[in-house]
mmCIF file of C-alpha atoms and ligand atoms in Angstrom:
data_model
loop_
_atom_site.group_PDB
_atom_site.id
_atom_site.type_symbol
_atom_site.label_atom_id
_atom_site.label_comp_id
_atom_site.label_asym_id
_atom_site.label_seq_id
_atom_site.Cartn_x
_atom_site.Cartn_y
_atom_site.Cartn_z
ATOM 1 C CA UNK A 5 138.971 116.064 119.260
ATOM 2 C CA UNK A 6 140.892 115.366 115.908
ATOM 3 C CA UNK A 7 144.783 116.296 115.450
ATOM 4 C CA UNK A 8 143.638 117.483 112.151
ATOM 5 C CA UNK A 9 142.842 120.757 111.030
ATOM 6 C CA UNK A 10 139.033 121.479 111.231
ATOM 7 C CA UNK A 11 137.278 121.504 107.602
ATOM 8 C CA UNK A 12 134.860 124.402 107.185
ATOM 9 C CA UNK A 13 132.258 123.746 104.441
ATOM 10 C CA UNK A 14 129.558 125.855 102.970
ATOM 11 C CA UNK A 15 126.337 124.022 101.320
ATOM 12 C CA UNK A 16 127.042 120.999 103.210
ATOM 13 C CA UNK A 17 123.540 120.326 103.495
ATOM 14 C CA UNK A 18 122.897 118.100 100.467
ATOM 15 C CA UNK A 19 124.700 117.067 96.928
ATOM 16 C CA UNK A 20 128.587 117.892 96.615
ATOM 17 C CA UNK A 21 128.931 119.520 99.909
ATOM 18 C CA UNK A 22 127.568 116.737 101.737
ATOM 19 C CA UNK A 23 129.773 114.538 99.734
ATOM 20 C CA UNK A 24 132.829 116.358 100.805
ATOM 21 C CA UNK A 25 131.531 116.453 104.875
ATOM 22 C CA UNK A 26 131.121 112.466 104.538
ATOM 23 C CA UNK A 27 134.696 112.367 102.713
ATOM 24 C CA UNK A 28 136.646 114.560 105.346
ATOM 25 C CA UNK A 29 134.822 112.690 107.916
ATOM 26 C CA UNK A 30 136.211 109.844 106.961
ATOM 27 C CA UNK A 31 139.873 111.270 106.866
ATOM 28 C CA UNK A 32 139.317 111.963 110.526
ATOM 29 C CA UNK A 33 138.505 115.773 110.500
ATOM 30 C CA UNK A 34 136.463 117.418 112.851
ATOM 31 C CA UNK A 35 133.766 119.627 110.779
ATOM 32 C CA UNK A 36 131.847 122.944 110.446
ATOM 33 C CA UNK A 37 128.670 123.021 108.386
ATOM 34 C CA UNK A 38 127.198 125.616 106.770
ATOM 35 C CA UNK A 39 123.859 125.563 104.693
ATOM 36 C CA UNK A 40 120.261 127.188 105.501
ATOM 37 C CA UNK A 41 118.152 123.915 105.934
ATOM 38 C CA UNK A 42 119.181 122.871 109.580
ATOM 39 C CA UNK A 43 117.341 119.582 109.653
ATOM 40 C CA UNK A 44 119.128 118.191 106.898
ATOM 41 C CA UNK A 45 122.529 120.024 108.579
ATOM 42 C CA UNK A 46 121.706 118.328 111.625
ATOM 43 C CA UNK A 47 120.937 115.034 110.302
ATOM 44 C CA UNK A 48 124.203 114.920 108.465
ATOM 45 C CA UNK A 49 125.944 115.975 111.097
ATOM 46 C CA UNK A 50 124.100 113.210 113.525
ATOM 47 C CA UNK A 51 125.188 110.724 110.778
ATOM 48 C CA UNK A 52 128.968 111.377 110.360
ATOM 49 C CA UNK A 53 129.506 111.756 114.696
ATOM 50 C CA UNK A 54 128.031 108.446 114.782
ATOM 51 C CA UNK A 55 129.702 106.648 111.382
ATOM 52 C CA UNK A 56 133.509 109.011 112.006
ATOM 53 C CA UNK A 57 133.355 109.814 115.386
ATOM 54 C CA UNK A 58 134.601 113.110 114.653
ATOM 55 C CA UNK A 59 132.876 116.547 115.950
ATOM 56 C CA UNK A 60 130.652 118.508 113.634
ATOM 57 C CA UNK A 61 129.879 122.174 114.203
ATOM 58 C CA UNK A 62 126.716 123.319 112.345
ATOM 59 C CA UNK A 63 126.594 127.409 111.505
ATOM 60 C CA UNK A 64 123.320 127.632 109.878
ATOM 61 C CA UNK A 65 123.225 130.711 107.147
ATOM 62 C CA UNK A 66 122.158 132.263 104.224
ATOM 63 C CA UNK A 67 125.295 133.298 102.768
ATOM 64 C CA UNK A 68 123.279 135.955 100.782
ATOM 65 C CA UNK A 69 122.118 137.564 104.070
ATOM 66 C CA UNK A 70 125.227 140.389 105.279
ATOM 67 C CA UNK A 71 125.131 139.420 108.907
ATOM 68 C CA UNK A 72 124.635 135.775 108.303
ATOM 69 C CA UNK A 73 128.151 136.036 105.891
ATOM 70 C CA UNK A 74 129.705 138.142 108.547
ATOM 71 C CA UNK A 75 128.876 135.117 111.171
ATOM 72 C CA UNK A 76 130.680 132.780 109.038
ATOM 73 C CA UNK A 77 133.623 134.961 108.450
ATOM 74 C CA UNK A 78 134.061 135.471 111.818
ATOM 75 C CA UNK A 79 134.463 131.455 113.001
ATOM 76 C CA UNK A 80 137.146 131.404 109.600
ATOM 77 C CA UNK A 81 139.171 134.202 111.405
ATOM 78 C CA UNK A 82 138.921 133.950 115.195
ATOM 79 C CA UNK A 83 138.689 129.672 115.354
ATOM 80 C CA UNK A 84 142.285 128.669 114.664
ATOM 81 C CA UNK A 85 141.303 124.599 114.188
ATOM 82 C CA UNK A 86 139.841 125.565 110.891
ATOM 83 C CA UNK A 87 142.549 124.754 108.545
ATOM 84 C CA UNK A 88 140.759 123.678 105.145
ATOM 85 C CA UNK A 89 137.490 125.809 104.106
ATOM 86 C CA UNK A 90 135.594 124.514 101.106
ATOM 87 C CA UNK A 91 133.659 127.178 99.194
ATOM 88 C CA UNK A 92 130.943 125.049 97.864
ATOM 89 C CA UNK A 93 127.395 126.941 98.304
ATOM 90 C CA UNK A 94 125.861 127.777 94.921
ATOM 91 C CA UNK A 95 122.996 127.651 93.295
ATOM 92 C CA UNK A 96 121.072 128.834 89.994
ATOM 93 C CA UNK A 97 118.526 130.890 88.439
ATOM 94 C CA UNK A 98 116.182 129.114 85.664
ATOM 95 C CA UNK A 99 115.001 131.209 82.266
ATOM 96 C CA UNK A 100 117.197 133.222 79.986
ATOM 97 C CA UNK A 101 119.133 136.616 80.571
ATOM 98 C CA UNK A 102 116.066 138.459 79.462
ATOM 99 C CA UNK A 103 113.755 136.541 81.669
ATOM 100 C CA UNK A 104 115.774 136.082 84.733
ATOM 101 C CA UNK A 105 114.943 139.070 87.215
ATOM 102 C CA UNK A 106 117.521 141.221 88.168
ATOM 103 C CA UNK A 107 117.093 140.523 91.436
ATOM 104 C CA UNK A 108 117.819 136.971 91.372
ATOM 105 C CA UNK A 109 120.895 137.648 89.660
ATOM 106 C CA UNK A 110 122.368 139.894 91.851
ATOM 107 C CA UNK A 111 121.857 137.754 94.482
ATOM 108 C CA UNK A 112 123.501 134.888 92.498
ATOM 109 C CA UNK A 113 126.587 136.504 91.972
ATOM 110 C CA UNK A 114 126.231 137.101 96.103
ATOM 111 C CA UNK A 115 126.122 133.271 96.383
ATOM 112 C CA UNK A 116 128.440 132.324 93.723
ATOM 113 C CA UNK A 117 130.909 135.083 93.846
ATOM 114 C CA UNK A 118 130.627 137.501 96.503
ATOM 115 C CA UNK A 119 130.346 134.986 98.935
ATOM 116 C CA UNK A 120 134.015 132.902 98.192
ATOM 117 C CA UNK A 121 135.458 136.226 98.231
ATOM 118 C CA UNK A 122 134.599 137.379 101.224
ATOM 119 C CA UNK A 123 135.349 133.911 103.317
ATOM 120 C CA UNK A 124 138.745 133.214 101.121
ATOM 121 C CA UNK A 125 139.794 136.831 102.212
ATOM 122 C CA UNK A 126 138.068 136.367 106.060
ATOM 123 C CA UNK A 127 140.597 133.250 106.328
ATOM 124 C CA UNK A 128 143.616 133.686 103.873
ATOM 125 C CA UNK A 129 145.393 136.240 106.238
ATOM 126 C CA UNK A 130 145.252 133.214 109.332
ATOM 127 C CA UNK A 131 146.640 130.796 106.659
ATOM 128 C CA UNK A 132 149.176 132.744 105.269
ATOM 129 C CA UNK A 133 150.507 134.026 108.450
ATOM 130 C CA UNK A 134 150.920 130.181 109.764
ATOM 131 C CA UNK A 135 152.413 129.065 106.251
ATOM 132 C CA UNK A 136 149.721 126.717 105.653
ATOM 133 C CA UNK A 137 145.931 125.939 104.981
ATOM 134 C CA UNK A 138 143.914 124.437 101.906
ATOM 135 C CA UNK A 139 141.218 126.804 99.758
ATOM 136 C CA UNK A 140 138.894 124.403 97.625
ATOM 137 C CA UNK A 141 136.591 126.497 95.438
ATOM 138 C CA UNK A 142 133.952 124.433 93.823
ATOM 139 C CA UNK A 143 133.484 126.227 90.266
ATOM 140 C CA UNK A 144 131.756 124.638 87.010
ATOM 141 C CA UNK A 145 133.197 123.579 83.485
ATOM 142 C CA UNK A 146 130.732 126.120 82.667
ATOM 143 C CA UNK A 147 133.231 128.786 83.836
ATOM 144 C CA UNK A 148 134.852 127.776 80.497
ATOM 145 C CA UNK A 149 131.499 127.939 78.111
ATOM 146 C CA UNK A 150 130.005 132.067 78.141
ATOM 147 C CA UNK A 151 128.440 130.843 75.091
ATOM 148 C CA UNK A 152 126.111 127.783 76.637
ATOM 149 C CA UNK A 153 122.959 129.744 77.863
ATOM 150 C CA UNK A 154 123.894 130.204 81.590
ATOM 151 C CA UNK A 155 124.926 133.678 81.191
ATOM 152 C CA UNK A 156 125.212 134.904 84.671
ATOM 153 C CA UNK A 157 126.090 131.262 86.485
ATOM 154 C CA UNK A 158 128.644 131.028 83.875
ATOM 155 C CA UNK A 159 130.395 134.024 84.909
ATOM 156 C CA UNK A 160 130.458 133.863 88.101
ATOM 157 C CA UNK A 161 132.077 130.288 87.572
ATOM 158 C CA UNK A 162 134.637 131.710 85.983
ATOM 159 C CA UNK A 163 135.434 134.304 88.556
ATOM 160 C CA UNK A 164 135.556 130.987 91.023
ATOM 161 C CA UNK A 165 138.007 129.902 88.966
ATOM 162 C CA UNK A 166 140.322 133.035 88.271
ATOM 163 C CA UNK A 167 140.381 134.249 91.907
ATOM 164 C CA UNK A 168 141.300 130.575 92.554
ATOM 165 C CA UNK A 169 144.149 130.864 89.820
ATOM 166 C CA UNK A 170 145.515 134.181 90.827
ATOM 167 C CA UNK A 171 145.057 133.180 94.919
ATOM 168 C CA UNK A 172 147.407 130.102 93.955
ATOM 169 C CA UNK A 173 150.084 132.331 92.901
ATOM 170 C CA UNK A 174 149.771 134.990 95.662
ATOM 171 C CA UNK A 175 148.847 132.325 98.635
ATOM 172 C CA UNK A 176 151.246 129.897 97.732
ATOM 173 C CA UNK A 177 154.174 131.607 97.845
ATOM 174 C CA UNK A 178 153.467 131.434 101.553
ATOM 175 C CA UNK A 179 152.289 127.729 101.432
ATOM 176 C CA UNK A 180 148.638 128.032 101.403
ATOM 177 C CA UNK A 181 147.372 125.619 98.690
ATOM 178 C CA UNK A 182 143.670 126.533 96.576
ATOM 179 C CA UNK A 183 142.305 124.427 94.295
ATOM 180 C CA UNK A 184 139.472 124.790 91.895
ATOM 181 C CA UNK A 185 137.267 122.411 90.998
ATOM 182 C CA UNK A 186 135.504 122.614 87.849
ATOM 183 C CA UNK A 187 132.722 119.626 87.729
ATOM 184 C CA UNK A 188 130.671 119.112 84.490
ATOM 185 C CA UNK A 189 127.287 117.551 84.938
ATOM 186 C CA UNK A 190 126.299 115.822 88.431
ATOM 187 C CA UNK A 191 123.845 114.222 90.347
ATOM 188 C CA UNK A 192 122.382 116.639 92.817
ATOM 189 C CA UNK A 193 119.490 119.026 93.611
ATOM 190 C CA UNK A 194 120.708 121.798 91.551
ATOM 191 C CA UNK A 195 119.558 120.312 88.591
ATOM 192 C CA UNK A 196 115.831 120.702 89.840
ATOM 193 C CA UNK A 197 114.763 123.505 88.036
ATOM 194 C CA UNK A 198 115.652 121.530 85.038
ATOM 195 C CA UNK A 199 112.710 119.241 83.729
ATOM 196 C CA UNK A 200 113.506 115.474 83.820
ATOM 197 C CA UNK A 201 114.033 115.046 80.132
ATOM 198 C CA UNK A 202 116.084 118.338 79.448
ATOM 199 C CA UNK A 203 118.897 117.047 82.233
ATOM 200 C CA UNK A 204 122.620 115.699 80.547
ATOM 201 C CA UNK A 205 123.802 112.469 81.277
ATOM 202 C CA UNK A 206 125.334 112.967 84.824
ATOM 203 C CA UNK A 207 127.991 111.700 87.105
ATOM 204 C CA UNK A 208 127.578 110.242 90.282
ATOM 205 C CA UNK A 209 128.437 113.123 92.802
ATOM 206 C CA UNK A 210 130.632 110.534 95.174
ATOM 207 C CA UNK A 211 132.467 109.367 92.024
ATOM 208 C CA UNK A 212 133.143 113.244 91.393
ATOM 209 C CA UNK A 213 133.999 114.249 94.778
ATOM 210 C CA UNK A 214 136.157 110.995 94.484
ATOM 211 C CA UNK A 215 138.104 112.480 91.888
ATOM 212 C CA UNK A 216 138.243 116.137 93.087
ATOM 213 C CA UNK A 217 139.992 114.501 96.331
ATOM 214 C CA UNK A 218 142.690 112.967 94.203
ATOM 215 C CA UNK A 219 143.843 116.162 92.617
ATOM 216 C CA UNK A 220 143.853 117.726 96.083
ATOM 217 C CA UNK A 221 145.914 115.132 97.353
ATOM 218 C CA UNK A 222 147.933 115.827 94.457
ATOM 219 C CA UNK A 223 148.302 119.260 94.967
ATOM 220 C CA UNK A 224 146.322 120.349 91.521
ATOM 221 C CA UNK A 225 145.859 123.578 90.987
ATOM 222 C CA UNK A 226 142.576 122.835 88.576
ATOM 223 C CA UNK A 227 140.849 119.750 88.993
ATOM 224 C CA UNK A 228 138.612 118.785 86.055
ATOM 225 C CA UNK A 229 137.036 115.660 87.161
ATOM 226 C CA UNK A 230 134.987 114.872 84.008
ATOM 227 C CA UNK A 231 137.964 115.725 81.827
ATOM 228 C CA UNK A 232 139.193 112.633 79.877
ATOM 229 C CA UNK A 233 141.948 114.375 78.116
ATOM 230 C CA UNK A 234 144.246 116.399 80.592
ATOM 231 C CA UNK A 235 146.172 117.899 77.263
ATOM 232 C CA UNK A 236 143.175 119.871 76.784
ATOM 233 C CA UNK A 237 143.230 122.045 79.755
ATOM 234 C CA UNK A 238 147.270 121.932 79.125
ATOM 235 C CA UNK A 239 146.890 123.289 75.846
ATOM 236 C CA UNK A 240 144.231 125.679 77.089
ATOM 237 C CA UNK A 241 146.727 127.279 79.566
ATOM 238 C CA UNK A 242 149.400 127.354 77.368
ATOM 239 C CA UNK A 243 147.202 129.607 74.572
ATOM 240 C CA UNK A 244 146.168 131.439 77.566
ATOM 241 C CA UNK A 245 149.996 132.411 78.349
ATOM 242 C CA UNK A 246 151.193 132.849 75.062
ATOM 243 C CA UNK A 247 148.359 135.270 74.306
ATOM 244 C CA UNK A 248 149.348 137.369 77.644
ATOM 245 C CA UNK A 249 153.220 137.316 76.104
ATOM 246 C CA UNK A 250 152.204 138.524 72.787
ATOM 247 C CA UNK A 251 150.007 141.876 74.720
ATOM 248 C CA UNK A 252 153.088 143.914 75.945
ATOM 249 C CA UNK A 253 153.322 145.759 72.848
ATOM 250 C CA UNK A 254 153.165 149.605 72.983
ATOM 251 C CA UNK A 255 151.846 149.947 69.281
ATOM 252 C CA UNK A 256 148.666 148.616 68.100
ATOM 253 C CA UNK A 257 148.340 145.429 66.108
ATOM 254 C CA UNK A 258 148.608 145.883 62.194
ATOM 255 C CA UNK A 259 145.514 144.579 61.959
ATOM 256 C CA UNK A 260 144.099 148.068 63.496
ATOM 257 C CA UNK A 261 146.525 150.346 61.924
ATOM 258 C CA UNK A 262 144.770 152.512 59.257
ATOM 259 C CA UNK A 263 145.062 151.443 56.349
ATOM 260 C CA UNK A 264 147.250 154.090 53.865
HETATM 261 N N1 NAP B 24 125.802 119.403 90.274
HETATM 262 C C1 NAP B 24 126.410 119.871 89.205
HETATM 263 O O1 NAP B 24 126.193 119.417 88.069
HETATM 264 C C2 NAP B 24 127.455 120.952 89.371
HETATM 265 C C3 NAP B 24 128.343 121.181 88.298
HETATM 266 C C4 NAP B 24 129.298 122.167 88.437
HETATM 267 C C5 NAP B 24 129.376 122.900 89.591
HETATM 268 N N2 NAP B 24 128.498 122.666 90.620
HETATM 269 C C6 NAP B 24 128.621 123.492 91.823
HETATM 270 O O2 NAP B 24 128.709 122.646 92.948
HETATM 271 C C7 NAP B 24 128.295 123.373 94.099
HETATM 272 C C8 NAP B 24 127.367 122.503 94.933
HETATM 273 O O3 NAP B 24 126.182 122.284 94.211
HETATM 274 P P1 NAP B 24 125.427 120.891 94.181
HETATM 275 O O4 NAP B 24 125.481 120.401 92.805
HETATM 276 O O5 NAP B 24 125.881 120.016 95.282
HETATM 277 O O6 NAP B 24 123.921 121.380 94.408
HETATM 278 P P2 NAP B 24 122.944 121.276 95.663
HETATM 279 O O7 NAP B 24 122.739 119.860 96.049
HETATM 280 O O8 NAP B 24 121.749 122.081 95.273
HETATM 281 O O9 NAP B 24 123.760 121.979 96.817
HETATM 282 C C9 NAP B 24 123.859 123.371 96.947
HETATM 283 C C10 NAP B 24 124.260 123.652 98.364
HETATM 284 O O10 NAP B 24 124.381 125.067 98.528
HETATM 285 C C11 NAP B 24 123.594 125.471 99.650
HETATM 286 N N3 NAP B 24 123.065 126.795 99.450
HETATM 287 C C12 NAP B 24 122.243 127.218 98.454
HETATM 288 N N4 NAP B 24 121.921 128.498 98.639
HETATM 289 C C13 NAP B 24 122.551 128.902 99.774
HETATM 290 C C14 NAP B 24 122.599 130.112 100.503
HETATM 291 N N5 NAP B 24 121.919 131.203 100.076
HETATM 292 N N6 NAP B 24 123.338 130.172 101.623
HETATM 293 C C15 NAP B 24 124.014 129.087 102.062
HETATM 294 N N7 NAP B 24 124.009 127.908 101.420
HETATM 295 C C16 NAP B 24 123.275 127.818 100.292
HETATM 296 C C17 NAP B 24 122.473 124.447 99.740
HETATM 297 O O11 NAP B 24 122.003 124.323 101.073
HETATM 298 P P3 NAP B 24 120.675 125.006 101.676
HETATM 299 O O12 NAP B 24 119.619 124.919 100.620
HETATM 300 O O13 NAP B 24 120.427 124.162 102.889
HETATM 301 O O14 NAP B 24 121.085 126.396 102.004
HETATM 302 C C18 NAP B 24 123.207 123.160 99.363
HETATM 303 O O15 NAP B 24 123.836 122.615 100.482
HETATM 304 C C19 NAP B 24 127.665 124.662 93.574
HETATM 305 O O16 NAP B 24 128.587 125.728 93.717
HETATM 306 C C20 NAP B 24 127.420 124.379 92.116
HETATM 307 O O17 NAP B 24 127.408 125.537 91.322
HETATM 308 C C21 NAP B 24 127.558 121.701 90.520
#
């Protein structure tokens, strides 16, 4: 049994999730699991006791199934060794808007939205109440781009990355730290409903897990790991809180006043 807090991860089965179970493993932490595919849960988990030492949990689930969700919510709020969840599990739909089937959307947004709400809010109240615990909420660079073609993914991104934002001001007043992680382009299975030769250039998903590890040891509150230029975000959140200063106006803008 480790001293340090248990790490809860969802879609730790293969790519990024499976980089961060390897990652914590190393840093000593026992671990919980959570994907659908139980063989490759298992094997991973076979593969860190042996390599770490460390005890892995495995909660299979489908995180769009209710009573599946409402099994993993439960271990965040009654198992008190959990003190780092990752909300990684996502996925995504090929096709356009107009092709896509309703039905695979709305269970998207289950996956990639829902689904971080309803285990940041099953374990938040634990944290907050002990004045500590770490939220990482794996969201896209596409959260950013509306306009790229991945309409629905896109937005749900950017809700990852706005509850993440508005979490770290309400959460860490009382010491709980969330980060969001914004990756562009990486290695993993979820690129394989993309044909070979349509796929960007990628990053290795260690190198980016890497990297998303520094600015959680750093405390970021948004971790681009593809980002060159940090002044870009900067400058991007400083338009953003200009723009809110310049909307507490009670009259419209002249722009919209009729013209006499
Ligand atoms: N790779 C990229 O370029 C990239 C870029 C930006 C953001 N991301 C985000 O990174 C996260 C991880 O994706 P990845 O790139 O590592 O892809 P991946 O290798 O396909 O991993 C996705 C993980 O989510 C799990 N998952 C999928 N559907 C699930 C469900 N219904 N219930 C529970 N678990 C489910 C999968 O496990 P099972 O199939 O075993 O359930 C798998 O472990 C996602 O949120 C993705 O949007 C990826």
């Amino acid at each position: 049994m480790s001293s340090k807090s248990t790490v809860l991860i969802t879609g730790a089965s293969t790519g990024i999730g499976a980089t961060y179970a390897q990652r914590f493993a190393e840093r000593g932490h026992d671990l919980v699991l959570v994907a659908r595919n139980i063989e490759k849960l298992e094997a991973n988990a076979a593969k860190l006791r042996q390599q770490a030492g460390i005890n892995v949990d495995l909660l299979p689930a489908d995180l769009t199934d209710e009573t599946q969700l409402q099994a993993v919510e439960t271990r965040l709020r009654d198992d008190a060794s959990i003190g780092i969840l990752v909300n990684n599990a996502g996925g995504n739909v090929g096709g356009t808007f107009v092709t896509q089937s309703v039905g695979d959307l709305t269970k998207l947004v289950t996956l990639n939205a829902t689904s971080i709400l309803r285990l940041s809010h099953a374990v938040a109240p634990r944290f907050a109440e002990k004045g500590e615990g770490s939220i990482i909420n794996i969201s896209s660079v596409l959260g950013l781009a509306p306009e790229w073609g991945t309409s629905v993914y896109s937005a749900t991104k950017a809700f990852v990355l706005s509850i993440s934002q508005a979490l770290q001001a309400e959460l860490g007043q009382s010491g709980v730290y969330v980060q969001a992680v914004l990756p562009a382009a990486t290695r993993t299975d979820i690129w394989n409903f993309v044909a070979e030769d349509k796929r960007p250039p990628m990053m290795e998903v260690a190198e980016m897990v890497d990297a998303a590890l520094v600015g959680f040891d750093r405390r970021e509150g948004v971790t681009i790991p593809h980002l060159h230029e940090e002044a870009h975000w900067v400058a991007m959140e400083a338009a953003r809180k200009a723009l809110m200063q310049d909307t507490g106006h009670t009259s419209a803008a002249s722009r919209y006043l009729a013209a006499n």
